[in-house]
Amino acid sequence: MSQLWRRDIPLSERLGNDSPVGLAPGPPATMAPQESNSSWISEAPVVMHDEPIFLMTSTAQTISGFFVWTALLITCHQIYMHLRYYSSPNEQRHIVRILFIVPIYAFDSWLSLLFFTNEEYYVYFDTVRDCYEAFVIYNFLSLCYEYLGGESAIMAEIRGKPIESSCVYGTCCLWGRTYSIGFLRFCKQATLQFCVVKPLMAMITVILQAFGKYRDGDFNVASGYLYVTIIYNISVSLSLYALFLFYFATRELLVPYSPVLKFFMVKSVIFLSFWQGMLLAILEKCGAIPQISSPGVSVGEGTVAAGYQNFIICIEMFFAAVALRHAFTYKVYMDKRLDSYGRCAPMKSISSSLKETMNPGDMVQDAIHNFSPAYQQYTQQSTLEQCGGPPLSRSHSNLSTRGDNEKTLLLSSDDEF
């Protein structure tokens, strides 16, 4: 009878083969299986592995490393060529920033994969990656502005036109409205808010991780993952919705610049990768991706899903590098080196061009212009004047290119959105 109360003895041995005594167990014998079944339903199964899983093998690291370093070579060469033929700083500044998403995403994901067994490290690596994606959305919208000649030129084309109402395109809530400066202001504000919310959420994630209150895929109300995901989803959706609204309004004007591939690449790299990670986290929570526990390794909830996410991103970045090479080609800027006399214009050094590209001053000025109440009814208009000429009044910023000064004028607008 003493065997009936010992938990380390299997139930079949406790009951015996034919013993009638085993048919009258006490309460402890019936409660243990119920607790086991309840735990199995509420939590993902823990699988014991005698050998390391695929993510922990050198094969996974070699395959991901091959795609990562190939993507780095393709993208770094493209960035170098843009900096070498840096003939249109206003456009190429944003292009180079967008292209940097491949090295940052690829190398960050590969490092996270290499440190897979250190389950807390990937959170810090992914923080850098997540902060940069907000920067990319803003720069793509700013690039479209530059393609069309700036804020004032865009307003000259779309001002007063009615907004087409369509549930398919998400403009049904804008029925009866017309395009105005308020519309452009909303597009910029919606992308800029993501540049603030995403780094803030990344810092909160790091803090919650340090206090053990954050794990990927943990949708418990007591965990920070649920709330961070909700806020992030709202912010990124608003940002990409504003990006789509701008494209919807200016799609005919952007036709000469082949915007479809550019728009698709930026949106897919950021938005689809987010939902890809969400899907993997849900699959792990449902038990499709089991947790791992081996004699030498034990990883927590969400780590395995994040590992597969990083492995997939390593491969995806190779195809993204190839697509971005065609979407943002440098060849269109090679001919712009020639001045009006057919002479080759002097070019800046690679280092100075890269330094100008990485300077976030234009983003800070843009944020001030779009959020400050004093500028809400003004549009920006860029003009070029020769060096040594009289200064323009109400100038907003300066940029020297090819011996000219670029001035940004603020023109009054009475439109409201």
Tab-separated table of C-alpha atoms in Angstrom:
chain	number	residue	atom	x	y	z
A	1	MET	CA	0.000	0.000	0.000
A	2	SER	CA	2.888	2.340	0.531
A	3	GLN	CA	3.550	2.259	-3.217
A	4	LEU	CA	0.167	3.890	-3.929
A	5	TRP	CA	1.334	7.158	-2.343
A	6	ARG	CA	4.750	7.402	-3.982
A	7	ARG	CA	4.809	9.855	-6.961
A	8	ASP	CA	8.075	8.462	-8.343
A	9	ILE	CA	6.473	5.048	-9.071
A	10	PRO	CA	4.455	4.759	-12.344
A	11	LEU	CA	0.723	4.339	-12.005
A	12	SER	CA	0.789	0.906	-13.670
A	13	GLU	CA	3.146	-0.414	-10.981
A	14	ARG	CA	1.040	1.103	-8.205
A	15	LEU	CA	-2.190	-0.541	-9.442
A	16	GLY	CA	-0.612	-3.890	-10.359
A	17	ASN	CA	-1.776	-6.217	-13.088
A	18	ASP	CA	-4.771	-7.939	-11.485
A	19	SER	CA	-4.818	-6.688	-7.902
A	20	PRO	CA	-8.258	-5.463	-6.773
A	21	VAL	CA	-6.543	-3.349	-4.153
A	22	GLY	CA	-5.232	-1.126	-6.935
A	23	LEU	CA	-8.818	-0.331	-7.955
A	24	ALA	CA	-9.448	1.680	-4.806
A	25	PRO	CA	-6.915	4.477	-4.935
A	26	GLY	CA	-7.033	7.453	-2.625
A	27	PRO	CA	-7.532	11.053	-3.742
A	28	PRO	CA	-3.842	11.716	-4.473
A	29	ALA	CA	-3.790	9.005	-7.133
A	30	THR	CA	-6.609	10.676	-9.099
A	31	MET	CA	-5.471	14.275	-8.723
A	32	ALA	CA	-2.010	13.862	-10.270
A	33	PRO	CA	-3.205	13.027	-13.805
A	34	GLN	CA	-5.699	15.939	-13.741
A	35	GLU	CA	-2.955	18.436	-12.842
A	36	SER	CA	-0.778	17.042	-15.621
A	37	ASN	CA	-3.555	17.389	-18.214
A	38	SER	CA	-4.359	20.931	-17.115
A	39	SER	CA	-0.726	21.961	-17.461
A	40	TRP	CA	-0.545	20.382	-20.906
A	41	ILE	CA	-3.452	22.460	-22.182
A	42	SER	CA	-2.383	25.824	-20.769
A	43	GLU	CA	1.301	25.633	-21.616
A	44	ALA	CA	3.375	24.625	-24.611
A	45	PRO	CA	4.922	21.159	-24.300
A	46	VAL	CA	8.495	20.869	-23.141
A	47	VAL	CA	10.473	18.456	-25.288
A	48	MET	CA	13.593	16.734	-24.042
A	49	HIS	CA	16.320	16.522	-26.685
A	50	ASP	CA	19.355	14.338	-26.533
A	51	GLU	CA	20.763	16.216	-29.527
A	52	PRO	CA	20.563	19.976	-30.193
A	53	ILE	CA	17.691	21.186	-32.330
A	54	PHE	CA	18.232	22.645	-35.781
A	55	LEU	CA	18.597	26.246	-34.570
A	56	MET	CA	21.468	25.222	-32.304
A	57	THR	CA	23.417	23.336	-34.975
A	58	SER	CA	26.305	24.614	-37.054
A	59	THR	CA	24.221	23.851	-40.154
A	60	ALA	CA	21.661	26.507	-39.228
A	61	GLN	CA	24.402	29.004	-38.420
A	62	THR	CA	26.220	28.280	-41.689
A	63	ILE	CA	23.100	28.542	-43.864
A	64	SER	CA	21.959	31.770	-42.190
A	65	GLY	CA	25.500	33.162	-42.265
A	66	PHE	CA	25.802	32.521	-46.008
A	67	PHE	CA	22.603	34.430	-46.773
A	68	VAL	CA	23.500	37.210	-44.343
A	69	TRP	CA	26.991	37.875	-45.680
A	70	THR	CA	25.801	37.665	-49.279
A	71	ALA	CA	23.103	40.233	-48.505
A	72	LEU	CA	25.692	42.434	-46.774
A	73	LEU	CA	27.992	42.369	-49.807
A	74	ILE	CA	25.176	43.231	-52.209
A	75	THR	CA	23.800	46.064	-50.096
A	76	CYS	CA	27.145	47.538	-49.007
A	77	HIS	CA	28.243	47.739	-52.641
A	78	GLN	CA	25.012	49.518	-53.507
A	79	ILE	CA	25.447	51.968	-50.623
A	80	TYR	CA	29.037	52.611	-51.710
A	81	MET	CA	27.923	53.395	-55.278
A	82	HIS	CA	25.258	55.807	-54.035
A	83	LEU	CA	27.861	57.588	-51.906
A	84	ARG	CA	30.311	57.639	-54.801
A	85	TYR	CA	27.737	59.214	-57.147
A	86	TYR	CA	26.207	61.418	-54.479
A	87	SER	CA	24.784	63.884	-56.984
A	88	SER	CA	21.298	64.366	-55.464
A	89	PRO	CA	21.774	64.595	-51.691
A	90	ASN	CA	18.123	65.337	-50.970
A	91	GLU	CA	17.066	62.018	-52.496
A	92	GLN	CA	20.096	59.800	-51.926
A	93	ARG	CA	20.252	60.707	-48.244
A	94	HIS	CA	16.958	58.900	-47.719
A	95	ILE	CA	17.839	56.056	-50.098
A	96	VAL	CA	21.031	55.210	-48.223
A	97	ARG	CA	19.161	55.241	-44.924
A	98	ILE	CA	16.569	52.852	-46.343
A	99	LEU	CA	19.251	50.514	-47.707
A	100	PHE	CA	20.881	50.234	-44.294
A	101	ILE	CA	17.874	48.233	-43.129
A	102	VAL	CA	19.319	45.107	-44.800
A	103	PRO	CA	22.684	45.099	-42.944
A	104	ILE	CA	21.012	46.003	-39.652
A	105	TYR	CA	18.224	43.423	-39.942
A	106	ALA	CA	20.460	40.648	-41.312
A	107	PHE	CA	23.464	41.021	-39.018
A	108	ASP	CA	21.301	41.601	-35.949
A	109	SER	CA	19.239	38.483	-36.622
A	110	TRP	CA	22.370	36.418	-37.231
A	111	LEU	CA	23.909	37.545	-33.939
A	112	SER	CA	20.681	36.662	-32.149
A	113	LEU	CA	20.836	33.216	-33.720
A	114	LEU	CA	24.457	32.719	-32.655
A	115	PHE	CA	23.500	33.586	-29.067
A	116	PHE	CA	20.344	31.464	-29.188
A	117	THR	CA	21.109	29.607	-25.960
A	118	ASN	CA	21.498	32.926	-24.117
A	119	GLU	CA	17.785	33.613	-24.237
A	120	GLU	CA	17.961	37.186	-22.925
A	121	TYR	CA	20.502	38.462	-25.462
A	122	TYR	CA	18.202	38.466	-28.477
A	123	VAL	CA	15.943	41.063	-26.832
A	124	TYR	CA	18.799	43.574	-26.754
A	125	PHE	CA	19.847	42.775	-30.329
A	126	ASP	CA	16.294	43.104	-31.617
A	127	THR	CA	15.924	46.475	-29.889
A	128	VAL	CA	18.396	48.022	-32.331
A	129	ARG	CA	16.627	46.421	-35.282
A	130	ASP	CA	13.184	47.527	-34.161
A	131	CYS	CA	14.234	51.138	-33.583
A	132	TYR	CA	15.660	51.441	-37.079
A	133	GLU	CA	12.520	50.230	-38.832
A	134	ALA	CA	10.664	53.332	-37.633
A	135	PHE	CA	13.419	55.463	-39.140
A	136	VAL	CA	12.986	53.651	-42.476
A	137	ILE	CA	9.255	54.391	-42.758
A	138	TYR	CA	9.869	58.084	-42.176
A	139	ASN	CA	12.682	58.208	-44.727
A	140	PHE	CA	10.633	56.486	-47.396
A	141	LEU	CA	7.851	59.050	-47.028
A	142	SER	CA	10.429	61.861	-47.092
A	143	LEU	CA	11.947	60.350	-50.247
A	144	CYS	CA	8.552	60.451	-51.950
A	145	TYR	CA	8.277	64.115	-50.960
A	146	GLU	CA	11.635	64.802	-52.595
A	147	TYR	CA	10.674	62.927	-55.746
A	148	LEU	CA	7.675	65.233	-56.171
A	149	GLY	CA	9.543	68.460	-55.440
A	150	GLY	CA	8.618	68.992	-51.813
A	151	GLU	CA	5.567	69.929	-49.824
A	152	SER	CA	4.632	73.026	-51.822
A	153	ALA	CA	4.860	71.249	-55.184
A	154	ILE	CA	2.670	68.409	-53.924
A	155	MET	CA	0.048	70.838	-52.656
A	156	ALA	CA	0.007	72.600	-56.025
A	157	GLU	CA	-0.993	69.294	-57.629
A	158	ILE	CA	-3.540	67.856	-55.191
A	159	ARG	CA	-4.980	70.905	-53.393
A	160	GLY	CA	-8.783	70.958	-53.470
A	161	LYS	CA	-9.218	67.581	-55.152
A	162	PRO	CA	-11.819	65.349	-53.473
A	163	ILE	CA	-10.550	62.281	-51.646
A	164	GLU	CA	-11.894	59.152	-53.287
A	165	SER	CA	-13.924	57.202	-50.740
A	166	SER	CA	-13.247	53.472	-50.815
A	167	CYS	CA	-13.487	50.746	-48.189
A	168	VAL	CA	-10.943	48.709	-50.137
A	169	TYR	CA	-8.306	51.441	-49.865
A	170	GLY	CA	-9.277	52.466	-46.325
A	171	THR	CA	-10.482	55.957	-47.266
A	172	CYS	CA	-14.170	55.486	-46.479
A	173	CYS	CA	-13.754	57.532	-43.300
A	174	LEU	CA	-12.539	60.486	-45.395
A	175	TRP	CA	-15.727	60.813	-47.426
A	176	GLY	CA	-16.529	64.403	-48.399
A	177	ARG	CA	-13.043	65.727	-47.637
A	178	THR	CA	-10.543	67.278	-50.010
A	179	TYR	CA	-6.766	67.170	-50.109
A	180	SER	CA	-5.193	70.005	-48.130
A	181	ILE	CA	-2.089	70.836	-46.139
A	182	GLY	CA	-3.731	69.077	-43.193
A	183	PHE	CA	-3.687	65.834	-45.161
A	184	LEU	CA	0.064	66.055	-45.747
A	185	ARG	CA	0.575	67.103	-42.148
A	186	PHE	CA	-1.281	63.984	-40.940
A	187	CYS	CA	0.862	61.721	-43.143
A	188	LYS	CA	4.073	63.151	-41.708
A	189	GLN	CA	2.825	63.177	-38.116
A	190	ALA	CA	1.665	59.558	-38.327
A	191	THR	CA	5.093	58.402	-39.500
A	192	LEU	CA	6.994	60.579	-37.046
A	193	GLN	CA	4.988	59.268	-34.074
A	194	PHE	CA	6.239	55.785	-34.871
A	195	CYS	CA	9.811	57.107	-34.693
A	196	VAL	CA	9.041	58.072	-31.090
A	197	VAL	CA	6.825	55.191	-29.989
A	198	LYS	CA	9.051	52.390	-31.286
A	199	PRO	CA	12.278	53.420	-29.459
A	200	LEU	CA	10.193	54.088	-26.340
A	201	MET	CA	8.659	50.603	-26.499
A	202	ALA	CA	12.127	49.136	-27.091
A	203	MET	CA	13.462	50.770	-23.931
A	204	ILE	CA	10.430	49.602	-21.944
A	205	THR	CA	11.002	46.073	-23.269
A	206	VAL	CA	14.611	46.099	-22.073
A	207	ILE	CA	13.540	47.324	-18.622
A	208	LEU	CA	10.764	44.734	-18.337
A	209	GLN	CA	13.188	42.031	-19.462
A	210	ALA	CA	15.631	43.018	-16.718
A	211	PHE	CA	12.875	42.614	-14.102
A	212	GLY	CA	11.590	39.340	-15.575
A	213	LYS	CA	8.296	40.838	-16.742
A	214	TYR	CA	8.738	40.305	-20.487
A	215	ARG	CA	8.890	37.169	-22.610
A	216	ASP	CA	8.106	36.867	-26.322
A	217	GLY	CA	4.829	35.080	-26.942
A	218	ASP	CA	3.635	35.404	-23.337
A	219	PHE	CA	0.119	36.837	-23.697
A	220	ASN	CA	-0.554	36.702	-19.968
A	221	VAL	CA	-2.113	39.920	-18.643
A	222	ALA	CA	0.633	40.069	-16.025
A	223	SER	CA	3.319	40.096	-18.731
A	224	GLY	CA	4.494	43.197	-20.564
A	225	TYR	CA	4.566	41.437	-23.937
A	226	LEU	CA	0.798	41.760	-24.407
A	227	TYR	CA	0.711	45.517	-23.825
A	228	VAL	CA	3.884	46.276	-25.766
A	229	THR	CA	2.507	44.311	-28.725
A	230	ILE	CA	-0.832	46.144	-28.662
A	231	ILE	CA	0.779	49.595	-28.539
A	232	TYR	CA	3.339	48.672	-31.184
A	233	ASN	CA	0.660	47.240	-33.482
A	234	ILE	CA	-1.454	50.388	-33.251
A	235	SER	CA	1.542	52.631	-33.879
A	236	VAL	CA	2.980	50.737	-36.848
A	237	SER	CA	-0.475	50.305	-38.402
A	238	LEU	CA	-1.126	54.040	-38.169
A	239	SER	CA	2.271	54.776	-39.688
A	240	LEU	CA	1.840	52.409	-42.612
A	241	TYR	CA	-1.751	53.588	-43.128
A	242	ALA	CA	-0.496	57.159	-43.482
A	243	LEU	CA	2.151	55.944	-45.908
A	244	PHE	CA	-0.521	54.221	-47.949
A	245	LEU	CA	-2.773	57.308	-47.894
A	246	PHE	CA	0.048	59.415	-49.273
A	247	TYR	CA	0.744	56.881	-52.017
A	248	PHE	CA	-2.984	56.692	-52.815
A	249	ALA	CA	-3.125	60.466	-53.224
A	250	THR	CA	0.054	60.840	-55.307
A	251	ARG	CA	0.275	57.503	-57.134
A	252	GLU	CA	-0.153	59.145	-60.550
A	253	LEU	CA	2.536	61.728	-59.800
A	254	LEU	CA	4.940	59.004	-58.612
A	255	VAL	CA	4.594	56.844	-61.739
A	256	PRO	CA	7.914	58.052	-63.297
A	257	TYR	CA	9.750	56.856	-60.169
A	258	SER	CA	8.396	53.261	-60.202
A	259	PRO	CA	6.945	53.476	-56.684
A	260	VAL	CA	5.199	50.089	-56.566
A	261	LEU	CA	8.327	47.993	-55.946
A	262	LYS	CA	9.720	50.583	-53.516
A	263	PHE	CA	6.463	50.770	-51.580
A	264	PHE	CA	6.049	46.990	-51.508
A	265	MET	CA	9.602	46.354	-50.279
A	266	VAL	CA	9.477	48.881	-47.450
A	267	LYS	CA	6.053	47.724	-46.311
A	268	SER	CA	6.831	44.007	-46.534
A	269	VAL	CA	10.191	44.164	-44.732
A	270	ILE	CA	8.684	45.994	-41.773
A	271	PHE	CA	5.025	45.051	-41.565
A	272	LEU	CA	5.167	41.440	-42.747
A	273	SER	CA	8.166	40.661	-40.540
A	274	PHE	CA	6.157	41.884	-37.545
A	275	TRP	CA	3.186	39.626	-38.321
A	276	GLN	CA	5.568	36.789	-39.103
A	277	GLY	CA	6.974	37.080	-35.585
A	278	MET	CA	3.452	37.274	-34.140
A	279	LEU	CA	2.432	34.108	-35.990
A	280	LEU	CA	5.457	32.186	-34.727
A	281	ALA	CA	4.776	33.356	-31.164
A	282	ILE	CA	1.156	32.171	-31.408
A	283	LEU	CA	2.262	28.830	-32.855
A	284	GLU	CA	4.621	28.330	-29.937
A	285	LYS	CA	1.896	29.278	-27.485
A	286	CYS	CA	-0.449	26.725	-29.077
A	287	GLY	CA	2.207	24.027	-28.823
A	288	ALA	CA	3.069	23.749	-32.537
A	289	ILE	CA	6.583	24.960	-31.659
A	290	PRO	CA	7.546	23.170	-28.436
A	291	GLN	CA	9.824	24.582	-25.804
A	292	ILE	CA	13.212	22.941	-25.435
A	293	SER	CA	14.830	21.428	-22.401
A	294	SER	CA	17.988	19.367	-22.689
A	295	PRO	CA	20.646	18.424	-20.111
A	296	GLY	CA	22.812	21.348	-21.187
A	297	VAL	CA	20.257	23.873	-22.483
A	298	SER	CA	16.941	25.175	-21.223
A	299	VAL	CA	15.313	28.117	-23.004
A	300	GLY	CA	12.246	29.986	-21.865
A	301	GLU	CA	8.932	30.776	-23.444
A	302	GLY	CA	9.148	32.765	-26.675
A	303	THR	CA	12.845	32.116	-27.264
A	304	VAL	CA	12.356	29.273	-29.732
A	305	ALA	CA	9.828	31.261	-31.784
A	306	ALA	CA	12.187	34.244	-31.786
A	307	GLY	CA	14.979	31.939	-32.928
A	308	TYR	CA	12.989	30.727	-35.921
A	309	GLN	CA	12.037	34.330	-36.660
A	310	ASN	CA	15.690	35.352	-36.737
A	311	PHE	CA	16.633	32.403	-38.944
A	312	ILE	CA	13.885	33.251	-41.455
A	313	ILE	CA	14.869	36.934	-41.490
A	314	CYS	CA	18.484	35.985	-42.287
A	315	ILE	CA	17.282	34.238	-45.431
A	316	GLU	CA	14.690	36.886	-46.314
A	317	MET	CA	17.250	39.683	-46.193
A	318	PHE	CA	19.137	38.142	-49.123
A	319	PHE	CA	16.053	38.439	-51.328
A	320	ALA	CA	15.339	41.895	-49.888
A	321	ALA	CA	18.869	43.018	-50.828
A	322	VAL	CA	18.365	41.868	-54.416
A	323	ALA	CA	14.954	43.558	-54.671
A	324	LEU	CA	16.173	46.812	-53.090
A	325	ARG	CA	19.095	46.870	-55.539
A	326	HIS	CA	16.586	47.111	-58.385
A	327	ALA	CA	14.142	49.366	-56.532
A	328	PHE	CA	16.724	52.003	-55.514
A	329	THR	CA	19.302	51.775	-58.272
A	330	TYR	CA	22.292	54.124	-58.254
A	331	LYS	CA	22.593	54.233	-62.042
A	332	VAL	CA	20.055	57.050	-62.434
A	333	TYR	CA	22.377	59.323	-60.448
A	334	MET	CA	25.510	58.666	-62.490
A	335	ASP	CA	24.416	60.989	-65.314
A	336	LYS	CA	23.543	63.771	-62.869
A	337	ARG	CA	27.228	64.364	-62.219
A	338	LEU	CA	27.433	66.435	-65.399
A	339	ASP	CA	26.697	70.141	-65.116
A	340	SER	CA	25.031	72.311	-67.727
A	341	TYR	CA	28.335	72.558	-69.672
A	342	GLY	CA	28.809	68.792	-69.814
A	343	ARG	CA	31.608	68.847	-67.278
A	344	CYS	CA	31.891	66.433	-64.390
A	345	ALA	CA	30.773	68.220	-61.241
A	346	PRO	CA	33.063	67.914	-58.191
A	347	MET	CA	31.932	65.240	-55.809
A	348	LYS	CA	32.262	65.002	-52.070
A	349	SER	CA	34.330	62.282	-50.473
A	350	ILE	CA	32.666	59.032	-49.482
A	351	SER	CA	33.150	59.781	-45.793
A	352	SER	CA	31.632	63.263	-45.972
A	353	SER	CA	28.649	61.938	-47.943
A	354	LEU	CA	28.119	59.178	-45.385
A	355	LYS	CA	28.381	61.677	-42.537
A	356	GLU	CA	25.734	63.867	-44.168
A	357	THR	CA	23.517	60.845	-44.692
A	358	MET	CA	23.683	59.828	-41.041
A	359	ASN	CA	22.980	63.337	-39.756
A	360	PRO	CA	19.425	63.284	-38.294
A	361	GLY	CA	19.107	67.077	-38.367
A	362	ASP	CA	16.579	67.035	-41.202
A	363	MET	CA	14.361	64.657	-39.238
A	364	VAL	CA	14.464	66.899	-36.153
A	365	GLN	CA	13.580	69.969	-38.223
A	366	ASP	CA	10.781	68.069	-39.930
A	367	ALA	CA	9.352	67.007	-36.574
A	368	ILE	CA	9.396	70.605	-35.349
A	369	HIS	CA	7.730	71.827	-38.518
A	370	ASN	CA	4.967	69.199	-38.447
A	371	PHE	CA	4.123	69.203	-34.726
A	372	SER	CA	4.646	72.852	-33.781
A	373	PRO	CA	1.319	74.757	-33.746
A	374	ALA	CA	3.065	77.793	-35.275
A	375	TYR	CA	3.708	75.906	-38.554
A	376	GLN	CA	0.428	74.030	-38.971
A	377	GLN	CA	-0.885	76.334	-41.700
A	378	TYR	CA	2.393	76.739	-43.592
A	379	THR	CA	3.843	74.727	-46.447
A	380	GLN	CA	7.535	74.364	-47.171
A	381	GLN	CA	9.009	75.402	-50.508
A	382	SER	CA	12.652	74.763	-51.404
A	383	THR	CA	14.545	77.134	-53.687
A	384	LEU	CA	18.133	77.357	-54.884
A	385	GLU	CA	20.102	80.558	-54.914
A	386	GLN	CA	23.700	81.172	-55.933
A	387	CYS	CA	26.331	81.620	-53.260
A	388	GLY	CA	26.918	85.244	-52.492
A	389	GLY	CA	23.382	86.259	-53.447
A	390	PRO	CA	21.000	88.079	-51.138
A	391	PRO	CA	19.587	85.932	-48.376
A	392	LEU	CA	15.980	84.805	-48.640
A	393	SER	CA	13.575	85.924	-45.980
A	394	ARG	CA	11.901	83.500	-43.581
A	395	SER	CA	14.460	80.824	-44.372
A	396	HIS	CA	14.062	77.591	-42.439
A	397	SER	CA	17.204	75.582	-43.162
A	398	ASN	CA	20.344	75.576	-45.273
A	399	LEU	CA	22.098	72.901	-47.338
A	400	SER	CA	25.095	73.471	-49.577
A	401	THR	CA	25.257	71.455	-52.784
A	402	ARG	CA	27.364	72.216	-55.840
A	403	GLY	CA	28.036	75.737	-54.717
A	404	ASP	CA	24.359	76.620	-54.255
A	405	ASN	CA	22.405	77.332	-51.097
A	406	GLU	CA	19.111	75.545	-50.663
A	407	LYS	CA	16.549	77.586	-48.764
A	408	THR	CA	13.225	76.398	-47.422
A	409	LEU	CA	10.480	79.011	-47.448
A	410	LEU	CA	7.334	78.784	-45.357
A	411	LEU	CA	4.302	79.753	-47.388
A	412	SER	CA	1.004	80.536	-45.700
A	413	SER	CA	-1.892	78.151	-46.264
A	414	ASP	CA	-5.461	78.546	-45.029
A	415	ASP	CA	-6.500	74.962	-45.720
A	416	GLU	CA	-7.718	72.674	-42.976
A	417	PHE	CA	-8.014	68.906	-42.936
